[in-house]
XYZ file of N, CA and C in Angstrom:
375
model
N 5.041 -22.017 -31.988
C 5.085 -21.974 -30.549
C 3.664 -21.796 -30.033
N 3.137 -22.813 -29.373
C 1.797 -22.732 -28.830
C 1.821 -22.257 -27.399
N 1.092 -21.226 -27.117
C 1.023 -20.695 -25.761
C -0.330 -21.034 -25.173
N -0.335 -21.344 -23.884
C -1.580 -21.645 -23.198
C -1.829 -20.588 -22.144
N -3.090 -20.375 -21.870
C -3.455 -19.353 -20.903
C -4.785 -19.732 -20.278
N -4.918 -19.465 -18.981
C -6.220 -19.554 -18.354
C -6.269 -18.572 -17.197
N -7.463 -18.297 -16.741
C -7.680 -17.339 -15.656
C -8.266 -18.081 -14.474
N -7.779 -17.738 -13.288
C -8.258 -18.364 -12.065
C -8.386 -17.300 -10.980
N -9.090 -17.631 -9.922
C -9.230 -16.724 -8.780
C -8.608 -17.405 -7.571
N -7.611 -16.749 -6.970
C -6.941 -17.261 -5.777
C -6.916 -16.155 -4.736
N -7.369 -16.462 -3.537
C -7.427 -15.479 -2.447
C -8.159 -14.212 -2.866
N -9.193 -14.359 -3.670
C -9.992 -13.226 -4.106
C -9.356 -12.399 -5.209
N -8.204 -12.834 -5.715
C -7.522 -12.101 -6.787
C -7.629 -12.891 -8.082
N -7.931 -12.185 -9.135
C -8.040 -12.815 -10.450
C -6.650 -12.872 -11.092
N -6.172 -14.087 -11.360
C -4.841 -14.295 -11.914
C -4.928 -14.859 -13.322
N -4.041 -14.379 -14.177
C -3.896 -14.929 -15.523
C -2.634 -15.788 -15.500
N -2.749 -17.039 -15.934
C -1.608 -17.957 -15.934
C -1.263 -18.312 -17.373
N 0.043 -18.291 -17.663
C 0.535 -18.524 -19.016
C 1.641 -19.571 -18.995
N 1.791 -20.296 -20.093
C 2.948 -21.143 -20.345
C 2.998 -21.460 -21.825
N 4.154 -21.909 -22.276
C 4.353 -22.141 -23.709
C 4.799 -23.578 -23.956
N 4.359 -24.144 -25.062
C 4.778 -25.505 -25.422
C 6.184 -25.517 -26.012
N 6.758 -24.347 -26.259
C 8.110 -24.270 -26.810
C 9.188 -24.433 -25.744
N 8.825 -24.421 -24.483
C 9.810 -24.479 -23.397
C 10.720 -25.709 -23.450
N 10.213 -26.928 -23.669
C 11.112 -28.092 -23.644
C 12.233 -28.020 -24.684
N 12.009 -27.389 -25.812
C 13.025 -27.305 -26.853
C 13.841 -26.025 -26.845
N 13.572 -25.148 -25.914
C 14.240 -23.838 -25.882
C 15.661 -23.976 -25.332
N 16.641 -23.337 -25.988
C 18.031 -23.415 -25.542
C 18.292 -22.567 -24.288
N 17.370 -21.695 -23.914
C 17.515 -20.864 -22.708
C 16.754 -21.424 -21.507
N 16.141 -22.593 -21.668
C 15.286 -23.132 -20.607
C 16.046 -23.318 -19.295
N 17.285 -23.774 -19.338
C 18.070 -24.009 -18.116
C 18.271 -22.707 -17.332
N 18.354 -21.580 -18.025
C 18.505 -20.286 -17.358
C 17.166 -19.772 -16.838
N 16.101 -20.251 -17.435
C 14.767 -19.736 -17.147
C 14.079 -20.516 -16.024
N 14.136 -21.860 -16.097
C 13.407 -22.675 -15.130
C 13.972 -24.090 -15.099
N 13.960 -24.733 -13.928
C 14.374 -26.135 -13.864
C 13.236 -27.080 -14.269
N 12.043 -26.561 -14.337
C 10.864 -27.365 -14.672
C 10.763 -27.539 -16.190
N 9.967 -28.492 -16.633
C 9.794 -28.674 -18.081
C 9.179 -27.447 -18.764
N 8.343 -26.723 -18.052
C 7.687 -25.533 -18.607
C 7.821 -24.388 -17.621
N 7.952 -23.194 -18.132
C 7.939 -21.999 -17.289
C 6.501 -21.526 -17.208
N 5.982 -21.453 -16.009
C 4.611 -20.989 -15.803
C 4.669 -19.590 -15.193
N 3.910 -18.691 -15.764
C 3.904 -17.301 -15.309
C 2.499 -16.952 -14.849
N 2.407 -16.407 -13.635
C 1.125 -15.942 -13.093
C 1.191 -14.433 -12.949
N 0.162 -13.763 -13.411
C 0.078 -12.302 -13.260
C -1.299 -11.921 -12.758
N -1.313 -11.073 -11.738
C -2.556 -10.526 -11.219
C -3.112 -9.574 -12.267
N -4.422 -9.492 -12.362
C -5.028 -8.673 -13.416
C -4.674 -7.192 -13.293
N -4.280 -6.726 -12.104
C -3.922 -5.316 -11.907
C -2.421 -5.129 -11.658
N -1.624 -6.119 -12.002
C -0.189 -6.046 -11.741
C 0.491 -4.917 -12.516
N -0.051 -4.552 -13.658
C 0.524 -3.446 -14.426
C 0.465 -2.138 -13.645
N -0.582 -1.961 -12.847
C -0.700 -0.753 -12.017
C 0.411 -0.744 -10.970
N 0.662 -1.903 -10.350
C 1.730 -1.998 -9.356
C 3.092 -1.680 -9.972
N 3.311 -2.135 -11.195
C 4.583 -1.865 -11.867
C 4.763 -0.376 -12.152
N 3.691 0.305 -12.530
C 3.764 1.746 -12.786
C 4.081 2.494 -11.491
N 3.414 2.117 -10.406
C 3.655 2.768 -9.114
C 5.083 2.508 -8.652
N 5.546 1.257 -8.781
C 6.910 0.927 -8.363
C 7.937 1.697 -9.179
N 7.710 1.827 -10.480
C 8.629 2.595 -11.329
C 8.657 4.060 -10.906
N 7.480 4.597 -10.549
C 7.419 5.988 -10.102
C 8.181 6.164 -8.786
N 8.023 5.204 -7.862
C 8.736 5.284 -6.589
C 10.241 5.128 -6.780
N 10.645 4.236 -7.681
C 12.070 4.043 -7.946
C 12.696 5.293 -8.555
N 11.919 6.062 -9.284
C 12.419 7.284 -9.907
C 12.637 8.418 -8.924
N 11.950 8.371 -7.778
C 12.058 9.437 -6.774
C 12.234 8.793 -5.391
N 13.422 8.261 -5.087
C 13.605 7.571 -3.807
C 13.467 8.488 -2.592
N 13.720 9.785 -2.767
C 13.592 10.693 -1.614
C 12.135 10.859 -1.180
N 11.175 10.530 -2.051
C 9.760 10.627 -1.684
C 9.427 9.645 -0.567
N 10.001 8.453 -0.620
C 9.765 7.464 0.439
C 10.359 7.939 1.754
N 11.545 8.523 1.690
C 12.172 9.020 2.917
C 11.369 10.176 3.510
N 10.834 11.047 2.654
C 10.011 12.153 3.133
C 8.749 11.626 3.801
N 8.139 10.617 3.190
C 6.936 10.023 3.776
C 7.260 9.408 5.137
N 8.394 8.726 5.246
C 8.775 8.135 6.522
C 8.889 9.203 7.604
N 9.450 10.350 7.254
C 9.660 11.400 8.250
C 8.378 12.124 8.627
N 7.383 12.139 7.743
C 6.189 12.931 8.018
C 4.983 12.066 8.365
N 4.495 11.300 7.441
C 3.230 10.587 7.605
C 3.351 9.376 8.513
N 4.412 8.600 8.363
C 4.526 7.370 9.143
C 4.576 7.665 10.637
N 5.170 8.781 11.016
C 5.206 9.162 12.429
C 3.794 9.377 12.969
N 2.955 9.999 12.171
C 1.570 10.260 12.587
C 0.831 8.948 12.801
N 0.974 8.006 11.869
C 0.287 6.726 12.027
C 0.790 5.983 13.261
N 2.093 6.029 13.496
C 2.647 5.394 14.692
C 2.116 6.037 15.959
N 2.012 7.360 15.967
C 1.476 8.074 17.127
C 0.014 7.728 17.349
N -0.762 7.680 16.276
C -2.172 7.307 16.411
C -2.312 5.916 17.008
N -1.489 4.990 16.553
C -1.563 3.626 17.070
C -1.184 3.580 18.545
N -0.107 4.272 18.920
C 0.367 4.224 20.300
C -0.519 5.042 21.237
N -0.855 6.254 20.828
C -1.588 7.179 21.684
C -3.047 6.785 21.826
N -3.659 6.397 20.732
C -5.085 6.095 20.759
C -5.360 4.600 20.804
N -4.330 3.774 20.772
C -4.551 2.333 20.774
C -5.239 1.859 19.509
N -4.994 2.549 18.415
C -5.675 2.237 17.158
C -4.934 1.147 16.398
N -4.971 -0.055 16.919
C -4.318 -1.151 16.207
C -5.227 -1.689 15.115
N -6.512 -1.472 15.263
C -7.468 -1.867 14.224
C -8.695 -0.963 14.350
N -9.494 -0.937 13.319
C -10.691 -0.099 13.338
C -11.816 -0.820 14.073
N -12.627 -0.059 14.766
C -13.735 -0.626 15.526
C -14.993 -0.767 14.689
N -15.038 -0.097 13.554
C -16.222 -0.131 12.697
C -15.947 -0.943 11.442
N -17.003 -1.211 10.706
C -16.896 -1.925 9.434
C -17.515 -1.054 8.345
N -17.256 -1.350 7.133
C -17.659 -0.648 5.907
C -16.804 0.612 5.732
N -16.482 0.891 4.512
C -15.572 1.988 4.189
C -16.046 3.352 4.696
N -17.318 3.733 4.548
C -17.727 5.054 5.059
C -17.534 5.186 6.576
N -17.815 4.141 7.311
C -17.651 4.202 8.775
C -16.179 4.221 9.179
N -15.368 3.438 8.491
C -13.933 3.438 8.775
C -13.341 4.800 8.438
N -13.789 5.401 7.332
C -13.337 6.751 6.967
C -13.681 7.746 8.075
N -14.892 7.650 8.598
C -15.319 8.545 9.674
C -14.469 8.330 10.918
N -14.233 7.068 11.269
C -13.417 6.764 12.441
C -12.002 7.324 12.282
N -11.422 7.147 11.110
C -10.071 7.658 10.850
C -10.064 9.183 10.881
N -11.084 9.801 10.320
C -11.169 11.266 10.324
C -11.239 11.809 11.743
N -11.989 11.155 12.609
C -12.078 11.595 14.006
C -10.734 11.452 14.718
N -10.028 10.360 14.448
C -8.714 10.168 15.060
C -7.728 11.236 14.583
N -7.745 11.531 13.298
C -6.842 12.548 12.752
C -7.213 13.930 13.285
N -8.510 14.212 13.400
C -8.951 15.490 13.967
C -8.453 15.638 15.404
N -8.592 14.589 16.205
C -8.115 14.634 17.589
C -6.598 14.829 17.629
N -5.885 14.144 16.756
C -4.425 14.291 16.686
C -4.053 15.728 16.334
N -4.716 16.285 15.312
C -4.417 17.658 14.890
C -4.754 18.667 15.977
N -5.873 18.472 16.667
C -6.235 19.386 17.759
C -5.192 19.324 18.872
N -4.736 18.139 19.181
C -3.721 17.986 20.219
C -2.434 18.707 19.809
N -2.054 18.589 18.538
C -0.848 19.257 18.050
C -1.010 20.784 18.084
N -2.195 21.265 17.690
C -2.440 22.715 17.694
C -2.350 23.259 19.112
N -2.849 22.522 20.070
C -2.792 22.969 21.465
C -1.364 22.884 21.997
N -0.647 21.829 21.629
C 0.677 21.592 22.193
C 1.748 22.535 21.641
N 1.709 22.852 20.363
C 2.791 23.642 19.753
C 2.842 25.065 20.325
N 1.768 25.867 20.231
C 1.879 27.217 20.809
C 1.614 27.234 22.319
N 0.988 26.224 22.839
C 0.622 26.198 24.249
C -0.839 26.576 24.413
N -1.473 26.025 25.430
C -2.905 26.236 25.643
C -3.219 27.702 25.925
N -2.405 28.364 26.759
C -2.694 29.765 27.106
C -2.578 30.671 25.880
N -1.585 30.448 25.041
C -1.426 31.238 23.819
C -2.602 31.020 22.887
N -3.035 29.776 22.768
C -4.158 29.448 21.897
C -5.441 30.123 22.386
N -5.680 30.101 23.688
C -6.880 30.742 24.250
C -6.816 32.254 24.038
N -5.639 32.840 24.237
C -5.480 34.287 24.028
C -5.734 34.656 22.569
N -5.269 33.851 21.646
C -5.489 34.106 20.220
C -6.967 34.001 19.867
N -7.668 33.054 20.470
C -9.097 32.898 20.172
C -9.907 34.057 20.743
N -9.472 34.614 21.865
C -10.184 35.744 22.468
C -9.925 37.042 21.703
N -8.796 37.133 21.042
C -8.423 38.369 20.341
C -9.252 38.609 19.111
């Protein structure tokens, strides 16, 4: 059984492509593919995605917890601050922009939960 393989770059992702010369004579080919050969493409980091997906599948309540906690914050940031996209470029600047937005969100929450007068009284004490 001769297998062929080559590597290509598509949309900036490095893909490994495989196929076998045994496909035309294989008795399972009809279940596998309607084409003469089954061609398989795998991203070079696809194994990492599979590990993460397996971890998420093992703990489905983690996704629900994230939906209830973190996703609400991102939705609020987008709606309240109009943050549909970042205004800066490069990772350090985007990190800074996101940190400022989260800081403003947290300050607003700290003021809103106990109330401004309670917060001022606590700071004076």
